[in-house]
Short mmCIF file of C-alpha atoms in Angstrom, two decimals:
data_model
loop_
_atom_site.label_atom_id
_atom_site.label_comp_id
_atom_site.label_asym_id
_atom_site.label_seq_id
_atom_site.Cartn_x
_atom_site.Cartn_y
_atom_site.Cartn_z
CA MET Q 4 -12.16 -12.42 29.99
CA PRO Q 5 -13.35 -16.06 29.97
CA GLU Q 6 -13.27 -17.77 26.60
CA GLY Q 7 -17.04 -18.15 26.38
CA HIS Q 8 -17.59 -14.42 26.97
CA ALA Q 9 -14.98 -13.52 24.39
CA THR Q 10 -16.65 -15.74 21.79
CA ARG Q 11 -20.05 -14.27 22.59
CA ALA Q 12 -18.65 -10.74 22.35
CA ALA Q 13 -17.10 -11.55 18.97
CA THR Q 14 -20.38 -13.00 17.74
CA ASP Q 15 -22.23 -9.89 18.97
CA ASP Q 16 -19.73 -7.68 17.14
CA LEU Q 17 -20.23 -9.68 13.98
CA ASP Q 18 -24.00 -9.49 14.33
CA ALA Q 19 -23.82 -5.74 14.87
CA LEU Q 20 -21.56 -5.40 11.85
CA GLN Q 21 -23.88 -7.40 9.66
CA LYS Q 22 -26.88 -5.45 10.89
CA ARG Q 23 -25.13 -2.16 10.19
CA ARG Q 24 -24.18 -3.35 6.74
CA ALA Q 25 -27.70 -4.52 5.99
CA GLU Q 26 -29.10 -1.14 7.06
CA SER Q 27 -26.54 0.72 5.03
CA ASP Q 28 -27.22 -1.46 1.98
CA ALA Q 29 -30.96 -1.00 2.35
CA ALA Q 30 -30.52 2.78 2.47
CA ASP Q 31 -28.19 2.64 -0.53
CA ARG Q 32 -30.69 0.54 -2.45
CA VAL Q 33 -33.39 3.13 -1.95
CA LEU Q 34 -31.01 5.86 -3.08
CA VAL Q 35 -29.91 3.85 -6.12
CA THR Q 36 -33.53 3.30 -7.15
CA LYS Q 37 -34.26 7.00 -6.81
CA ALA Q 38 -31.07 7.90 -8.67
CA GLN Q 39 -32.03 5.58 -11.50
CA GLN Q 40 -35.36 7.36 -11.71
CA GLY Q 41 -33.56 10.63 -12.19
CA ASP Q 42 -33.22 11.93 -8.66
CA ARG Q 43 -29.99 13.91 -8.60
CA SER Q 44 -30.05 14.50 -4.89
CA ALA Q 45 -30.22 10.74 -4.23
CA LEU Q 46 -27.23 10.17 -6.46
CA GLY Q 47 -25.47 13.08 -4.77
CA GLU Q 48 -26.15 11.48 -1.40
CA LEU Q 49 -24.66 8.18 -2.56
CA LEU Q 50 -21.53 9.87 -3.82
CA GLN Q 51 -21.23 12.00 -0.68
CA LYS Q 52 -21.43 8.85 1.40
CA HIS Q 53 -18.93 6.68 -0.47
CA GLY Q 54 -16.66 9.19 -2.22
CA PRO Q 55 -14.32 10.18 0.62
CA GLY Q 56 -13.44 6.55 1.38
CA LEU Q 57 -12.97 5.85 -2.29
CA TYR Q 58 -10.60 8.79 -2.65
CA ARG Q 59 -8.53 8.02 0.41
CA SER Q 60 -8.32 4.24 0.20
CA VAL Q 61 -8.42 3.54 -3.50
CA LEU Q 62 -7.52 6.49 -5.70
CA LEU Q 63 -4.91 8.48 -3.80
CA PRO Q 64 -2.69 5.52 -2.85
CA ARG Q 65 -2.81 4.13 -6.37
CA LEU Q 66 -2.30 7.34 -8.30
CA GLY Q 67 0.28 8.83 -6.01
CA ASN Q 68 -0.72 12.47 -5.86
CA GLU Q 69 -3.70 14.53 -4.85
CA ALA Q 70 -4.26 16.25 -8.17
CA ALA Q 71 -4.37 12.96 -10.06
CA ALA Q 72 -6.63 11.37 -7.46
CA LYS Q 73 -9.10 14.29 -7.57
CA GLU Q 74 -9.15 14.17 -11.35
CA ALA Q 75 -9.86 10.43 -11.21
CA LEU Q 76 -12.59 10.98 -8.64
CA SER Q 77 -14.30 13.51 -10.91
CA GLU Q 78 -14.06 11.13 -13.82
CA THR Q 79 -15.40 8.27 -11.71
CA TYR Q 80 -18.39 10.39 -10.74
CA ALA Q 81 -18.99 11.31 -14.37
CA LYS Q 82 -19.04 7.61 -15.27
CA VAL Q 83 -21.35 6.83 -12.38
CA VAL Q 84 -23.75 9.55 -13.47
CA ALA Q 85 -23.69 8.25 -17.02
CA ASN Q 86 -24.04 4.58 -16.07
CA ILE Q 87 -26.19 4.54 -12.97
CA GLY Q 88 -29.08 3.39 -15.13
CA LYS Q 89 -27.17 0.25 -16.07
CA PHE Q 90 -26.33 -0.66 -12.51
CA VAL Q 91 -28.17 -3.76 -11.37
CA TRP Q 92 -28.50 -4.26 -7.64
CA GLN Q 93 -26.93 -7.63 -6.81
CA ASN Q 94 -26.96 -7.78 -3.02
CA VAL Q 95 -23.33 -6.73 -2.71
CA GLY Q 96 -24.16 -3.10 -2.19
CA PHE Q 97 -23.26 0.00 -4.16
CA TYR Q 98 -19.67 0.49 -3.03
CA PRO Q 99 -18.11 -2.50 -4.86
CA TRP Q 100 -19.49 -1.21 -8.14
CA LEU Q 101 -18.27 2.30 -7.41
CA ARG Q 102 -14.86 0.93 -6.47
CA THR Q 103 -14.63 -1.09 -9.68
CA VAL Q 104 -15.49 1.96 -11.75
CA ALA Q 105 -12.84 3.95 -9.85
CA LEU Q 106 -10.19 1.26 -10.34
CA ARG Q 107 -10.90 1.25 -14.06
CA VAL Q 108 -10.58 5.02 -14.22
CA ALA Q 109 -7.31 4.82 -12.26
CA LEU Q 110 -6.02 2.13 -14.60
CA ASP Q 111 -6.83 4.28 -17.63
CA GLN Q 112 -5.05 7.21 -16.02
CA LEU Q 113 -1.96 5.12 -15.28
CA ARG Q 114 -1.90 3.96 -18.89
CA ALA Q 115 -2.34 7.46 -20.26
CA LYS Q 116 0.18 9.25 -18.05
CA LYS Q 117 3.44 7.48 -17.41
CA ARG Q 118 4.29 8.75 -13.97
CA LEU Q 119 6.44 7.25 -11.27
CA VAL Q 120 4.02 5.64 -8.85
CA LEU Q 121 4.12 2.58 -6.69
CA PHE Q 122 1.26 0.81 -8.39
CA GLU Q 123 1.63 -0.47 -11.91
CA GLU Q 124 -0.99 -1.17 -14.52
CA ASP Q 125 -0.72 -4.88 -13.82
CA ASP Q 126 -1.36 -4.32 -10.13
CA LEU Q 127 -4.57 -2.47 -10.86
CA ALA Q 128 -5.67 -4.97 -13.48
CA ARG Q 129 -5.25 -7.73 -10.90
CA GLU Q 130 -7.23 -5.74 -8.35
CA ILE Q 131 -10.07 -5.19 -10.80
CA ASP Q 132 -10.10 -8.89 -11.54
CA ALA Q 133 -10.08 -9.74 -7.85
CA ALA Q 134 -12.87 -7.24 -7.14
CA GLU Q 135 -15.27 -9.49 -8.99
CA THR Q 136 -14.47 -12.63 -7.06
CA ALA Q 137 -14.31 -11.05 -3.62
CA THR Q 138 -17.17 -11.67 -1.26
CA PRO Q 139 -19.21 -8.62 -0.33
CA VAL Q 140 -17.71 -6.75 2.57
CA GLU Q 141 -18.57 -3.64 4.43
CA GLN Q 142 -16.98 -0.52 3.03
CA GLN Q 143 -14.90 -0.02 6.17
CA VAL Q 144 -13.43 -3.49 5.79
CA SER Q 145 -12.85 -2.86 2.12
CA ASP Q 146 -11.16 0.46 2.93
CA HIS Q 147 -8.96 -1.26 5.44
CA ARG Q 148 -7.96 -3.93 2.92
CA ASP Q 149 -7.19 -1.30 0.31
CA ARG Q 150 -5.06 0.67 2.75
CA GLU Q 151 -3.20 -2.47 3.80
CA ALA Q 152 -2.58 -3.34 0.16
CA ALA Q 153 -1.12 0.12 -0.42
CA ARG Q 154 1.17 -0.20 2.58
CA ALA Q 155 2.27 -3.63 1.42
CA GLN Q 156 3.19 -2.04 -1.88
CA VAL Q 157 5.36 0.50 -0.07
CA GLU Q 158 7.02 -2.24 1.97
CA ASP Q 159 7.67 -4.19 -1.21
CA ALA Q 160 9.26 -1.17 -2.87
CA LEU Q 161 11.45 -0.45 0.16
CA GLY Q 162 12.47 -4.10 0.27
CA ARG Q 163 14.13 -3.64 -3.11
CA ILE Q 164 16.75 -1.16 -1.88
CA ASN Q 165 19.57 -1.09 0.65
CA PRO Q 166 18.10 -1.42 4.15
CA ARG Q 167 19.88 1.75 5.30
CA TYR Q 168 18.32 3.69 2.45
CA ALA Q 169 14.97 2.11 3.21
CA ARG Q 170 15.27 3.17 6.84
CA ALA Q 171 16.12 6.75 5.87
CA ILE Q 172 12.99 6.93 3.68
CA ARG Q 173 10.83 5.28 6.29
CA LEU Q 174 11.86 7.66 9.07
CA ARG Q 175 11.95 10.92 7.14
CA VAL Q 176 9.34 10.48 4.41
CA LEU Q 177 6.79 8.07 5.84
CA GLU Q 178 7.00 8.80 9.55
CA GLU Q 179 7.80 12.45 8.78
CA ARG Q 180 10.30 12.79 11.58
CA THR Q 181 12.62 15.78 11.60
CA ARG Q 182 15.82 15.78 9.63
CA ASP Q 183 18.03 16.23 12.70
CA GLU Q 184 16.27 13.47 14.58
CA VAL Q 185 16.65 10.99 11.75
CA ALA Q 186 20.26 11.97 11.16
CA ALA Q 187 21.01 11.31 14.82
CA GLU Q 188 19.22 7.99 14.68
CA LEU Q 189 21.22 6.92 11.65
CA GLY Q 190 24.44 8.14 13.25
CA VAL Q 191 25.35 10.75 10.62
CA THR Q 192 25.46 14.52 10.49
CA PRO Q 193 22.36 16.27 9.11
CA ALA Q 194 24.30 17.33 6.01
CA THR Q 195 25.38 13.75 5.36
CA PHE Q 196 21.82 12.63 5.95
CA ASP Q 197 20.59 14.96 3.18
CA VAL Q 198 22.83 13.18 0.71
CA LEU Q 199 21.88 9.79 2.14
CA LEU Q 200 18.19 10.53 1.65
CA HIS Q 201 18.73 11.86 -1.83
CA ARG Q 202 20.58 8.67 -2.73
CA ALA Q 203 17.89 6.58 -1.10
CA ILE Q 204 15.22 8.21 -3.24
CA ALA Q 205 17.37 7.85 -6.36
CA SER Q 206 17.91 4.19 -5.53
CA LEU Q 207 14.19 3.61 -5.05
CA LYS Q 208 13.42 5.33 -8.36
CA LYS Q 209 15.91 3.05 -10.05
CA ALA Q 210 14.45 -0.04 -8.38
CA LEU Q 211 10.93 0.92 -9.42
CA GLY Q 212 12.13 1.68 -12.94
CA GLU Q 213 13.76 -1.74 -13.14
CA ARG Q 214 10.57 -3.35 -11.90
CA GLY Q 215 8.62 -1.54 -14.64
CA GLN Q 216 11.09 -2.65 -17.29
CA ALA Q 217 10.93 -6.23 -16.04
CA GLY Q 218 7.14 -6.06 -16.34
CA VAL Q 219 7.35 -4.79 -19.91
CA ALA Q 220 9.86 -7.51 -20.80
CA SER Q 221 7.66 -10.26 -19.39
CA GLU Q 222 4.68 -8.87 -21.33
CA LYS Q 223 6.72 -9.08 -24.53
CA ASP Q 224 7.72 -12.64 -23.66
CA ASP Q 225 4.07 -13.51 -23.18
CA GLU Q 226 3.29 -12.14 -26.62
CA MET E 24 55.74 -11.06 35.73
CA SER E 25 53.40 -9.59 38.33
CA ASP E 26 53.53 -6.00 39.58
CA ARG E 27 54.53 -7.22 42.96
CA GLU E 28 57.53 -9.05 41.52
CA GLU E 29 58.53 -5.94 39.58
CA ARG E 30 58.33 -3.81 42.71
CA ARG E 31 60.48 -6.22 44.73
CA PRO E 32 63.44 -4.26 46.18
CA PRO E 33 66.83 -5.34 44.82
CA ARG E 34 68.25 -6.48 48.13
CA GLY E 35 70.34 -9.27 46.63
CA PRO E 36 70.07 -11.93 49.36
CA SER E 37 71.97 -15.21 49.20
CA GLU E 38 70.42 -18.27 47.45
CA PRO E 39 69.62 -20.26 50.63
CA GLU E 40 67.87 -17.28 52.21
CA GLU E 41 65.83 -16.79 49.02
CA ALA E 42 64.74 -20.45 48.92
CA ALA E 43 63.64 -20.28 52.50
CA ARG E 44 61.40 -17.26 51.84
CA GLU E 45 59.67 -18.71 48.71
CA PRO E 46 56.59 -20.20 50.44
CA GLU E 47 56.00 -16.95 52.33
CA ARG E 48 56.03 -14.98 49.08
CA ASP E 49 53.63 -17.33 47.37
CA LEU E 50 51.26 -16.96 50.26
CA ALA E 51 51.50 -13.17 50.10
CA ARG E 52 51.00 -13.17 46.29
CA ASP E 53 47.88 -15.26 46.67
CA GLU E 54 46.51 -12.75 49.10
CA LEU E 55 47.22 -9.75 46.86
CA ASP E 56 46.22 -11.45 43.53
CA PRO E 57 43.22 -13.46 44.52
CA PRO E 58 41.98 -16.01 42.00
CA PRO E 59 39.74 -14.43 39.30
CA SER E 60 36.01 -14.39 39.81
CA ALA E 61 33.77 -16.19 37.31
CA GLU E 62 32.89 -12.84 35.75
CA GLU E 63 36.54 -11.87 35.38
CA ALA E 64 37.35 -15.25 33.89
CA LEU E 65 34.59 -14.85 31.34
CA ALA E 66 35.67 -11.31 30.45
CA SER E 67 39.28 -12.37 30.10
CA ARG E 68 38.32 -15.21 27.78
CA ARG E 69 36.28 -12.80 25.67
CA LEU E 70 39.19 -10.39 25.44
CA ARG E 71 41.53 -13.24 24.52
CA ASP E 72 39.21 -14.39 21.74
CA ALA E 73 38.69 -10.87 20.49
CA LEU E 74 42.44 -10.24 20.31
CA GLU E 75 42.94 -13.44 18.40
CA ASP E 76 40.03 -12.73 16.09
CA PRO E 77 39.12 -9.02 16.03
CA SER E 78 36.05 -9.71 13.89
CA SER E 79 34.41 -11.63 16.74
CA ALA E 80 32.09 -9.52 18.84
CA GLY E 81 32.00 -9.71 22.60
CA ALA E 82 34.94 -7.98 24.16
CA GLY E 83 33.16 -4.63 23.92
CA GLU E 84 34.87 -1.79 25.69
CA ASP E 85 38.04 -3.75 26.31
CA LEU E 86 38.55 -4.29 22.61
CA ASP E 87 37.76 -0.65 21.91
CA LEU E 88 40.48 0.32 24.30
CA VAL E 89 42.89 -2.15 22.75
CA SER E 90 42.08 -0.81 19.30
CA SER E 91 42.61 2.77 20.32
CA LEU E 92 45.90 1.87 21.96
CA ARG E 93 47.06 0.11 18.81
CA ALA E 94 45.84 2.90 16.59
CA ALA E 95 47.78 5.45 18.63
CA TRP E 96 50.86 3.29 18.89
CA SER E 97 51.04 1.90 15.42
CA PRO E 98 48.34 3.21 13.10
CA GLY E 99 47.67 0.87 10.20
CA ALA E 100 47.43 1.95 6.56
CA LEU E 101 44.04 2.44 4.96
CA ASP E 102 43.08 -0.36 2.69
CA GLU E 103 43.16 0.83 -0.91
CA GLY E 104 39.81 -0.72 -1.71
CA VAL E 105 38.19 0.92 1.27
CA HIS E 106 39.73 4.23 0.31
CA ALA E 107 38.49 3.94 -3.25
CA GLU E 108 35.04 3.13 -1.92
CA MET E 109 35.12 6.22 0.27
CA LEU E 110 36.12 8.38 -2.65
CA ASP E 111 33.32 6.90 -4.72
CA ASP E 112 30.99 7.59 -1.86
CA LEU E 113 31.75 11.32 -1.83
CA PRO E 114 28.74 13.25 -3.07
CA THR E 115 29.16 15.19 -6.26
CA ALA E 116 28.26 18.86 -6.41
CA GLU E 117 25.11 17.91 -8.31
CA GLU E 118 24.11 15.41 -5.66
CA ILE E 119 24.63 17.97 -2.93
CA ALA E 120 22.45 20.45 -4.81
CA LEU E 121 19.70 17.87 -5.37
CA ALA E 122 19.91 16.76 -1.75
CA ALA E 123 19.45 20.37 -0.64
CA GLU E 124 16.44 20.72 -2.94
CA LEU E 125 14.92 17.59 -1.50
CA ARG E 126 15.51 18.80 2.05
CA GLU E 127 13.86 22.14 1.32
CA ALA E 128 10.89 20.44 -0.32
CA LEU E 129 10.42 18.14 2.66
CA ASP E 130 10.81 21.00 5.13
CA ALA E 131 8.42 23.26 3.27
CA ALA E 132 5.67 20.62 3.22
CA ARG E 133 4.15 22.16 0.10
CA PRO E 134 2.42 19.55 -2.08
CA GLU E 135 3.46 21.28 -5.30
CA ALA E 136 7.13 21.20 -4.27
CA THR E 137 7.12 17.59 -3.12
CA PRO E 138 8.97 15.26 -5.48
CA GLU E 139 6.76 12.83 -7.36
CA LEU E 140 8.09 9.71 -5.67
CA VAL E 141 7.89 11.21 -2.19
CA ALA E 142 4.26 12.17 -2.85
CA ALA E 143 3.54 8.66 -4.14
CA LEU E 144 5.08 7.08 -1.05
CA ARG E 145 3.16 9.30 1.32
CA SER E 146 -0.08 8.83 -0.61
CA ALA E 147 0.25 5.08 -0.36
CA TRP E 148 1.42 5.03 3.22
CA ASN E 149 -0.83 7.58 4.82
CA PRO E 150 -3.27 9.12 2.33
CA THR E 151 -4.75 12.42 3.37
CA PRO E 152 -8.55 12.68 3.37
CA LEU E 153 -10.31 14.88 0.87
CA GLY E 154 -11.76 18.04 2.33
CA ALA E 155 -15.54 17.97 2.74
CA ASP E 156 -16.06 21.23 0.85
CA GLU E 157 -13.84 20.14 -1.99
CA HIS E 158 -15.64 16.81 -2.23
CA ARG E 159 -19.01 18.52 -2.24
CA ALA E 160 -17.81 20.70 -5.10
CA ILE E 161 -16.65 17.66 -7.10
CA VAL E 162 -19.97 15.90 -6.55
CA GLY E 163 -21.85 19.05 -7.51
CA LEU E 164 -19.86 19.40 -10.71
CA ALA E 165 -20.53 15.79 -11.69
CA LEU E 166 -24.24 16.15 -11.06
CA GLU E 167 -24.44 19.43 -12.95
CA LYS E 168 -23.07 17.81 -16.07
CA ALA E 169 -25.54 14.98 -15.86
CA PRO E 170 -28.57 15.06 -18.14
CA LEU E 171 -30.13 12.93 -15.47
CA GLU E 172 -33.50 14.22 -14.38
CA LYS E 173 -36.48 13.09 -16.34
CA ALA E 174 -39.22 15.54 -17.08
CA ALA E 175 -41.38 15.96 -14.02
CA PRO E 176 -45.06 15.14 -14.51
CA ALA E 177 -47.05 18.26 -15.14
CA ARG E 178 -49.27 19.34 -12.32
CA GLN E 179 -52.99 19.22 -12.86
CA GLY E 180 -53.40 22.95 -12.41
CA ALA E 181 -50.89 23.70 -15.11
CA VAL E 182 -52.63 21.39 -17.56
CA LEU E 183 -56.01 22.97 -16.88
CA ALA E 184 -54.69 26.41 -17.66
CA PHE E 185 -54.12 25.34 -21.27
CA ALA E 186 -56.82 22.61 -21.39
CA PRO E 187 -58.36 22.04 -24.80
CA ARG E 188 -61.86 20.80 -25.01
CA ALA E 189 -62.66 17.51 -23.24
CA ARG E 190 -63.41 15.52 -26.38
CA THR E 191 -60.18 16.51 -28.10
CA MET E 192 -58.41 15.62 -24.91
CA ARG E 193 -59.93 12.14 -24.82
CA LEU E 194 -59.06 11.54 -28.48
CA ALA E 195 -55.50 12.66 -27.91
CA ALA E 196 -55.21 10.37 -24.87
CA VAL E 197 -56.55 7.36 -26.81
CA SER E 198 -54.20 8.02 -29.73
CA ALA E 199 -51.24 8.47 -27.45
CA THR E 200 -52.02 5.25 -25.58
CA THR E 201 -52.33 3.32 -28.85
CA VAL E 202 -49.03 4.68 -30.13
CA LEU E 203 -47.35 3.89 -26.82
CA ALA E 204 -48.71 0.35 -26.79
CA LEU E 205 -47.47 -0.21 -30.34
CA ALA E 206 -44.05 1.20 -29.45
CA ALA E 207 -43.86 -0.98 -26.35
CA SER E 208 -44.68 -4.11 -28.32
CA VAL E 209 -41.96 -3.25 -30.87
CA VAL E 210 -39.46 -2.74 -28.03
CA VAL E 211 -40.40 -6.06 -26.44
CA TRP E 212 -40.03 -7.80 -29.79
CA LEU E 213 -36.64 -6.21 -30.42
CA THR E 214 -35.24 -6.99 -26.98
CA THR E 215 -36.35 -10.59 -26.99
CA ALA E 216 -35.77 -11.51 -30.63
CA GLY E 217 -32.76 -9.39 -31.63
CA PRO E 218 -29.22 -9.27 -30.19
CA ARG E 219 -28.89 -7.37 -26.87
CA ALA E 220 -27.28 -3.97 -26.86
CA GLU E 221 -25.26 -4.88 -23.75
CA ALA E 222 -22.11 -6.98 -23.87
CA PRO E 223 -23.03 -10.64 -24.41
CA LEU E 224 -22.84 -12.94 -21.44
CA ALA E 225 -20.71 -16.05 -21.42
CA ARG E 226 -22.80 -19.18 -21.87
CA ALA E 227 -22.41 -22.53 -20.19
CA ARG E 228 -20.07 -24.57 -22.36
CA SER E 229 -18.24 -27.85 -22.54
CA THR E 230 -14.94 -28.18 -20.70
CA GLN E 231 -13.44 -30.18 -23.54
CA PRO E 232 -11.57 -27.25 -25.16
CA LEU E 233 -9.77 -26.63 -21.87
CA PHE E 234 -7.80 -29.82 -22.16
CA GLY E 235 -5.50 -30.07 -25.13
CA GLU E 236 -3.66 -33.07 -23.77
CA PRO E 237 -4.76 -35.79 -21.37
CA PHE E 238 -3.94 -35.47 -17.69
CA LYS E 239 -1.79 -38.12 -16.07
CA PRO E 240 -3.34 -40.30 -13.37
CA GLY E 241 -3.49 -38.47 -10.05
CA GLU E 242 -3.83 -35.00 -11.61
CA THR E 243 -7.49 -34.69 -10.77
CA SER E 244 -6.89 -31.50 -8.75
CA ALA E 245 -5.12 -29.81 -11.63
CA ARG E 246 -8.01 -30.70 -13.90
CA ILE E 247 -10.58 -29.30 -11.48
CA ASP E 248 -8.44 -26.19 -10.92
CA ARG E 249 -8.42 -25.50 -14.63
CA ILE E 250 -12.17 -25.85 -14.90
CA ALA E 251 -12.69 -23.65 -11.84
CA LEU E 252 -10.38 -20.99 -13.28
CA ALA E 253 -12.28 -20.91 -16.56
CA ARG E 254 -15.64 -20.77 -14.78
CA ALA E 255 -14.44 -17.96 -12.48
CA SER E 256 -13.28 -15.99 -15.49
CA ASP E 257 -16.68 -16.41 -17.17
CA TYR E 258 -18.41 -15.39 -13.98
CA ARG E 259 -16.33 -12.24 -13.67
CA ASP E 260 -16.95 -11.33 -17.29
CA ASN E 261 -20.68 -11.73 -16.76
CA ARG E 262 -20.61 -9.59 -13.66
CA PHE E 263 -18.72 -6.86 -15.48
CA ALA E 264 -21.18 -7.00 -18.33
CA LYS E 265 -24.17 -6.79 -16.01
CA TRP E 266 -22.67 -3.95 -14.08
CA GLY E 267 -21.98 -2.03 -17.24
CA VAL E 268 -18.31 -1.58 -16.44
CA ARG E 269 -16.86 -3.83 -19.10
#
């Protein structure tokens, strides 16, 4: 494709994206206004529209399991219902506000329940802080960024352990390939692979635990 | 010594005869052992290097063959350190049991049996979407709990059914309007004169407190960075306050 055509196509895509976002925001604004006047169905529509993305891109990756993510989603909705009256439309749409509320709920949950997850309290606190400075983006773009951030967190965690262990986890746990296939790829018997994977997980737990302790130590130093 | 020389029949000729045949033999040897091709020369150099320094890669199959020949002919002893490492590497009974548990959990693909860290990794790497029905139920539950809807305005027909007399109605309307107007004026006075119920917003302020010690010449960027950081922080705080999520 000639360069001029490619540029025009990119500009058209951007225009279409902006138009779609503007339409979506306009629809959301109407729903927000109705919800603030007490219209439950409007609020329900808003949550139906934005909730699934929020769950999949924000809550589940950060909280690490489905039960915790669903609990956080319920709590987020409860806060939205209670605070929708305080929400002031600021031309960045509804989703950023919803996402900030969800991140705060997730942060509270991480503080309350010490579980082994990839995201730490500090990570979420930084994200909440960043949420306020970020320019408004379409929810899809925001979802994509959140998903990329989660994957980067996984890569970071795997980078802390022996590369062979990291590879075992990547192939079996993340790519969900069969045990025999992965064992063959790593050049070991399936039985040996079981032990290898167990050790890989134990090593990752240890690495994450050390990271957590380092975080606590630096907090104490700051104090 | 070449193969051809080894195979030479022991005829035992006299020295002069032998000297006379030398050029012939050289010619024949050249024909049977032609000079090495470039590829052969390269491979032979690789093999030479690998034999001199077994850690160097490159000889490939040749070195494998050499190693297996040596291992069969004169097997070397296992290094004690390596052996100790291997012994350390042996899984304990507990490890084997835990590894089996992990394997079963991964094979079963049951969320409740999945170890916490495995679930966290998968959730971050490839989060599963929430089912539409389940999401609808969660939304429904949240909305049910909400004391959200304001009282709907009464329909005219309903009012007429219990309508008092017109005069009483007018008096009631006038009184209600007066009371409402009074209440509204009190609310306006409270919200403008008194402190706001919401979190206070950060005000514009001097940058002086940001700088405890003077900057050296040429540190203009650092100075501006510090001011920008403080302003960004104020801005975020204000946004949180306005959004009601602080």
